[in-house]
Short mmCIF file of C-alpha atoms in Angstrom, two decimals:
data_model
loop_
_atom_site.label_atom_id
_atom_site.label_comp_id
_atom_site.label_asym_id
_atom_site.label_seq_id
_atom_site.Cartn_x
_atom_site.Cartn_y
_atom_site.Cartn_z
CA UNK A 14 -23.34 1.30 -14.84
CA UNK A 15 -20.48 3.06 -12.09
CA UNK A 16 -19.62 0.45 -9.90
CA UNK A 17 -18.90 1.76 -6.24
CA UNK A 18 -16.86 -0.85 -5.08
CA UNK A 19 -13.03 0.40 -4.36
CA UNK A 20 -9.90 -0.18 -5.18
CA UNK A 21 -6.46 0.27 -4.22
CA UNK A 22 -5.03 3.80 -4.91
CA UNK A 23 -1.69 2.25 -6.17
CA UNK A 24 -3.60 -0.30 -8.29
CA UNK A 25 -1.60 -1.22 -11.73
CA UNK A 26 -3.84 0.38 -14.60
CA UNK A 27 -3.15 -1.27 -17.85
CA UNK A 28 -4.69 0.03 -21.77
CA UNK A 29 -7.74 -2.32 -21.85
CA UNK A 30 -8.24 -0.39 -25.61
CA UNK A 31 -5.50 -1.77 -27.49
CA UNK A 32 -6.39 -2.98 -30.80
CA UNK A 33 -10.09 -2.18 -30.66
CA UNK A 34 -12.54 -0.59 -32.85
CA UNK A 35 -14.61 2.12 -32.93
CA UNK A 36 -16.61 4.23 -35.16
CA UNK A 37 -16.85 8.08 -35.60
CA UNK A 38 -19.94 9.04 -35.57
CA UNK A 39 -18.97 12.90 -37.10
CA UNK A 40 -16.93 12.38 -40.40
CA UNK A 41 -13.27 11.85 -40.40
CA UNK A 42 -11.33 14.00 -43.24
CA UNK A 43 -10.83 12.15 -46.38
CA UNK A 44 -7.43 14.27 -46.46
CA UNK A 45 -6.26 12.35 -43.33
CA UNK A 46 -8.49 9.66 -43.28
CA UNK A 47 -8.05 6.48 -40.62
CA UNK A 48 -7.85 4.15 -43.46
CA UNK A 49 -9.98 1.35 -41.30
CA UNK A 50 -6.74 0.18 -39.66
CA UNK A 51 -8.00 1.94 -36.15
CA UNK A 52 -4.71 3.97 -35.36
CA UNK A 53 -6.39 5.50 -32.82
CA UNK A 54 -6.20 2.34 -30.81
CA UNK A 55 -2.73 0.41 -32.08
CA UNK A 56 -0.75 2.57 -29.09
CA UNK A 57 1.51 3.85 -31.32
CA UNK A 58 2.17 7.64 -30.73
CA UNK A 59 3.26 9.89 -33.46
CA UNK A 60 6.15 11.65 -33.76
CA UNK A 61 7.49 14.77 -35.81
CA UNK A 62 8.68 14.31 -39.70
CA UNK A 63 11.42 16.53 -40.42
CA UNK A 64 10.54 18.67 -44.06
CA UNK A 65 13.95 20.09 -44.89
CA UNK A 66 15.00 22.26 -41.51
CA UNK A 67 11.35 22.08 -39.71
CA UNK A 68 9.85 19.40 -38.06
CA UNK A 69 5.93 18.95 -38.16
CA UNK A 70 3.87 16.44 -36.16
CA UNK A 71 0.77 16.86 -38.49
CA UNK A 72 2.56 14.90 -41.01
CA UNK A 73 2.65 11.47 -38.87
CA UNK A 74 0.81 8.90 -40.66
CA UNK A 75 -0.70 8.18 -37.46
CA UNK A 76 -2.99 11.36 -37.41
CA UNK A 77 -6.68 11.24 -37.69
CA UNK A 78 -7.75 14.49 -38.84
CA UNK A 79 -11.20 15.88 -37.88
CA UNK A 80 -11.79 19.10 -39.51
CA UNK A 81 -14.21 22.26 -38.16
CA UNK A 82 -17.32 21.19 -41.08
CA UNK A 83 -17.72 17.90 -39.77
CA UNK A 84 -18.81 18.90 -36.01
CA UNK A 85 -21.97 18.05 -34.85
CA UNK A 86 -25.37 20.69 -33.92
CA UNK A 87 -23.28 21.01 -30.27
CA UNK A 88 -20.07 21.70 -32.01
CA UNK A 89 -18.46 18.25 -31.02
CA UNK A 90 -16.78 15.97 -32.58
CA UNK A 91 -17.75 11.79 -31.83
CA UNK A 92 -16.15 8.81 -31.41
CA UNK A 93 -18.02 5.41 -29.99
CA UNK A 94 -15.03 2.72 -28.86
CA UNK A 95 -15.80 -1.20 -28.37
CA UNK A 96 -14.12 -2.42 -26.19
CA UNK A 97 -15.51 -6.15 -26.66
CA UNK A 98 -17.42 -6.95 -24.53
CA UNK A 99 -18.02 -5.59 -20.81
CA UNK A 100 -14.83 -4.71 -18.67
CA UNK A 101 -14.95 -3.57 -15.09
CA UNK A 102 -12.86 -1.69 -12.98
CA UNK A 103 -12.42 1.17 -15.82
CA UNK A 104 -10.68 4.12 -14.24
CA UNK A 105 -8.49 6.05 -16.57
CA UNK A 106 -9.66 7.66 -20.32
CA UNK A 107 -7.58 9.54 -22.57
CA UNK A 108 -6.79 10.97 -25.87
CA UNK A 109 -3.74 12.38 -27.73
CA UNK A 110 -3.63 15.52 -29.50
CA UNK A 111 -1.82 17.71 -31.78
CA UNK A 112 -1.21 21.49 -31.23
CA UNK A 113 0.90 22.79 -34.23
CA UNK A 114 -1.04 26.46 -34.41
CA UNK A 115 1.08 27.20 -37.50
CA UNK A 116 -0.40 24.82 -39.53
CA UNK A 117 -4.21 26.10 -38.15
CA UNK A 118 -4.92 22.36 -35.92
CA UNK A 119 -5.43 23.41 -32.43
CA UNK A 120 -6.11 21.31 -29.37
CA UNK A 121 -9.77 20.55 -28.47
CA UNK A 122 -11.40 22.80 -25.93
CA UNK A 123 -12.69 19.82 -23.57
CA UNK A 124 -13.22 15.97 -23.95
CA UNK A 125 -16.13 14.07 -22.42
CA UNK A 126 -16.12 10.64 -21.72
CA UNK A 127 -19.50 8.68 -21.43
CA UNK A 128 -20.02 4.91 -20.95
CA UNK A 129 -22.57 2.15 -21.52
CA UNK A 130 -23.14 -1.56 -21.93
CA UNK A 131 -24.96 -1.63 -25.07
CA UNK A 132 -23.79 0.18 -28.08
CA UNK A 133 -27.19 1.87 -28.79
CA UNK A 134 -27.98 1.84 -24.85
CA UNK A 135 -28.00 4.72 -22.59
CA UNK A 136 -24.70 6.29 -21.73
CA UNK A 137 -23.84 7.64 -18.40
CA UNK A 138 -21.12 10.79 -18.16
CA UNK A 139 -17.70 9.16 -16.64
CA UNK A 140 -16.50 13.18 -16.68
CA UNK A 141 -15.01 15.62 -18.65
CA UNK A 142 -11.91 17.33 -18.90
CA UNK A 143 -11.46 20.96 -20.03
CA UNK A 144 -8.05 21.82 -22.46
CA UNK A 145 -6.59 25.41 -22.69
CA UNK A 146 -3.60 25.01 -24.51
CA UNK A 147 -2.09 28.28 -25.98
CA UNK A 148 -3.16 29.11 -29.40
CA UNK A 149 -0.27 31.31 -30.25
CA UNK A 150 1.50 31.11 -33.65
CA UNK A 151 4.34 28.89 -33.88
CA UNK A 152 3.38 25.93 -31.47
CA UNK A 153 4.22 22.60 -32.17
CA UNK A 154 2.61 20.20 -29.16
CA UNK A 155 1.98 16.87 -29.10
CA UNK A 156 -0.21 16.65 -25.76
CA UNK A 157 -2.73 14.31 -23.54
CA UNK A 158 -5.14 14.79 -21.77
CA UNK A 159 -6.96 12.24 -19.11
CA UNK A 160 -10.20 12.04 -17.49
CA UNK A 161 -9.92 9.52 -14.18
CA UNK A 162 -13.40 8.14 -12.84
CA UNK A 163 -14.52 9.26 -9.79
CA UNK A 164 -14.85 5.09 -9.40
CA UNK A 165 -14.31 1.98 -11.22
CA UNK A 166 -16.74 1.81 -13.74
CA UNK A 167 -18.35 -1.05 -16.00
CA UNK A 168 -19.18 -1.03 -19.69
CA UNK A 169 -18.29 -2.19 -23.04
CA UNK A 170 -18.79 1.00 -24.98
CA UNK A 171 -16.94 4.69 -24.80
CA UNK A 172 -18.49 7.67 -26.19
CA UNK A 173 -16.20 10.12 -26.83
CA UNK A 174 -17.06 14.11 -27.00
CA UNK A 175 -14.36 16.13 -28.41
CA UNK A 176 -15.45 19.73 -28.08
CA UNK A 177 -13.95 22.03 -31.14
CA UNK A 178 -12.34 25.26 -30.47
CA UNK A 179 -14.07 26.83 -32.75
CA UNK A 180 -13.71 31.08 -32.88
CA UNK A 181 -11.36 32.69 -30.71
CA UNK A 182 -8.99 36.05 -30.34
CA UNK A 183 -5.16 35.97 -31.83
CA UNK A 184 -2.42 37.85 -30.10
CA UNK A 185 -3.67 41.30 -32.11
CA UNK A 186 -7.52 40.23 -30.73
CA UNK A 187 -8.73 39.72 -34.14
CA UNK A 188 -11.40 36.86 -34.52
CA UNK A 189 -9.58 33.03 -35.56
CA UNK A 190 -11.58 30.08 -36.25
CA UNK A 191 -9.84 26.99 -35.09
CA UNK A 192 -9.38 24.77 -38.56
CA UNK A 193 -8.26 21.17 -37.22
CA UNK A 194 -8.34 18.61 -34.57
CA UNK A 195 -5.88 15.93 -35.05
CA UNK A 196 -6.01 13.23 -32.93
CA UNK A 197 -3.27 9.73 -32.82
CA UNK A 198 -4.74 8.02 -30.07
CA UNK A 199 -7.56 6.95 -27.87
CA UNK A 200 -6.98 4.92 -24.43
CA UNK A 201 -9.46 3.55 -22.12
CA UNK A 202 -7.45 2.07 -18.95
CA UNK A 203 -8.73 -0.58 -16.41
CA UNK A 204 -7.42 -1.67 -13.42
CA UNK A 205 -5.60 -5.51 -14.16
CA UNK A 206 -6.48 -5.26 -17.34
CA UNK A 207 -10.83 -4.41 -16.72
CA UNK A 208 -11.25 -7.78 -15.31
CA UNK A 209 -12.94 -9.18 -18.74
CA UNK A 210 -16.32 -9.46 -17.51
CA UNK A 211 -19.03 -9.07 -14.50
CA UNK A 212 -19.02 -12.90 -13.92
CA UNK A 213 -15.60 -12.82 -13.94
CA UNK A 214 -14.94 -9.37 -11.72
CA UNK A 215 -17.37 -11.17 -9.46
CA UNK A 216 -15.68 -14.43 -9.22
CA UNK A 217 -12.41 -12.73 -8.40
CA UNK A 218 -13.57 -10.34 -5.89
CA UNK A 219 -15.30 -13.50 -3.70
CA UNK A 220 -11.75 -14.70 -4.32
CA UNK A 221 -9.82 -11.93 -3.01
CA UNK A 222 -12.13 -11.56 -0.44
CA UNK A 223 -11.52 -15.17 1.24
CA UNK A 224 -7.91 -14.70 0.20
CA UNK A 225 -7.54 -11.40 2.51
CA UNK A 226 -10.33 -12.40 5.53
CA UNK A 227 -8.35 -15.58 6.02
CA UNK A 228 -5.45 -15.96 8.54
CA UNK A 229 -2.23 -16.37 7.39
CA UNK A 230 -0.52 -19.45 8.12
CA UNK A 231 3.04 -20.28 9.56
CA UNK A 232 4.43 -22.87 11.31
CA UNK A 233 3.33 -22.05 14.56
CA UNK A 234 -0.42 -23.07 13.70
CA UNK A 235 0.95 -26.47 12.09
CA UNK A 236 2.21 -27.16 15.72
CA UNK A 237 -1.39 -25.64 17.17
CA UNK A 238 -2.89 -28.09 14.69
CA UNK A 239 -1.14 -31.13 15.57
CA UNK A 240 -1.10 -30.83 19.68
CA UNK A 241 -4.84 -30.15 18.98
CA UNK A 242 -5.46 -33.39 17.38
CA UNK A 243 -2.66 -35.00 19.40
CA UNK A 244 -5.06 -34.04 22.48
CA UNK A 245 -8.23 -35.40 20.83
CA UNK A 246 -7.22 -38.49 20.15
CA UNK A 247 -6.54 -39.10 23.68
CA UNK A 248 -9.48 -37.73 25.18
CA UNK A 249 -11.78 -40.53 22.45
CA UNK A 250 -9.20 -43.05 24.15
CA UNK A 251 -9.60 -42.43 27.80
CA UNK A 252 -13.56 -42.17 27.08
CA UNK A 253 -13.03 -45.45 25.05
CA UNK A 254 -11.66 -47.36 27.93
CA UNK A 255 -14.28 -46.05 30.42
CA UNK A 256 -17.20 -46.92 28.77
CA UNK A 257 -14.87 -50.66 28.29
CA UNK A 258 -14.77 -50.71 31.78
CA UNK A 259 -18.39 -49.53 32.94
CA UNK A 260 -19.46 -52.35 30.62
CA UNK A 261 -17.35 -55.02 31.98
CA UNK A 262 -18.60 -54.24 35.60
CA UNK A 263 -22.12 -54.38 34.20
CA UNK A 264 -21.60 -57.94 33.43
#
């Protein structure tokens, strides 16, 4: 569920997806297969290998490569991401991308990101994010692209929706059909981390809450405190010695 509770616009967002798994749901390419070690999530970027006098990305060890056959009947491409168990305060989702037109892998045409507690549950649409990236020849991009929530938002599990390119015009206008979409990483960000869970994001926002509603205290309320019980004391003592008195006239 989107929680609507809000949070600081200068909040510290840190990757809550770091060394977790996920499954793809469309087939990865056994040509540039993920090799079960999730490099998607190990935060590690990749970066261009030099063949003789050209550099390509597309040879980085940490590409996933998702090619055009394997799309599903709406032409997307999915990925479902645990992140363990539930996290709150989820603001920030990303992926990274390759653009190297040359080699015919082209950058997605959008990215959706859905989320939900339960892994076969129902997932509710965090947004989605639309990519036009050139598709001349000769680019060589490494790229991101982030969807923010509108709010923090709760869940365990990320659907992802990578939307191929599929057909489009060259520079001459002549009908291309985008090949490749090579992805190296997929981030989910929370605020402090997601909070680890409800009971937890609960407990800390009671916290907070009597933390910021409470005065703040300096040493002139130590010396409020201390005249006030100063002046207590001697009001129980003067009304201790009249009801001594009364009670000796009494007698």
């Amino acid at each position: 569920f989107i929680c609507l509770s809000a949070i600081p616009a200068n909040a510290q967002q840190t990757a809550v997806s770091l060394g977790k798994t996920y499954q793809f749901i469309t087939p990865v390419s056994e040509g540039y297969p993920d090799n079960a070690a999730y490099k998607l999530t190990n935060g590690v970027y990749a970066a261009p290998v030099t063949t003789g006098e050209t550099a390509y990305y597309y040879k980085s060890d940490e590409y996933v490569g998702l090619n055009q056959s394997a799309v599903d009947e709406n032409g997307n491409f999915v990925i479902i991401l645990d992140l363990d168990s539930i996290m709150d305060d989820l603001m920030g989702f990303e992926i990274s991308y390759l653009n190297e037109t040359s080699i015919g892998i082209y950058a997605p045409s959008s990215v959706t990101f859905y989320v939900s507690d339960t892994r076969n549950g129902v997932y509710t649409p965090i947004g989605t994010k639309t990519i036009d990236e050139p598709t001349t020849a000769g680019i060589s991009q490494s790229l991101k692209t982030r969807v923010t929530a509108d709010g923090p938002v709760s869940g365990q599990y990320i659907m992802i929706e990578i939307e191929h390119k599929g057909t489009f015009e060259d520079e001459q206008g002549n009908p291309k059909t985008a090949g490749w979409v090579f992805l190296d990483e997929i981030s989910v960000f929370g605020v402090d981390g997601g909070n680890g869970n409800e009971t937890q994001a609960e407990t800390n926002d009671l916290t907070n809450d009597i933390t910021e509603n409470a005065p703040p205290v300096t040493g002139d309320d130590f010396s409020v405190v201390a005249y006030s019980i100063i002046a207590l004391a001697s009001v129980i003592m003067i009304i201790g010695i009249f009801i001594k008195r009364k009670a000796s006239h009494l007698k």
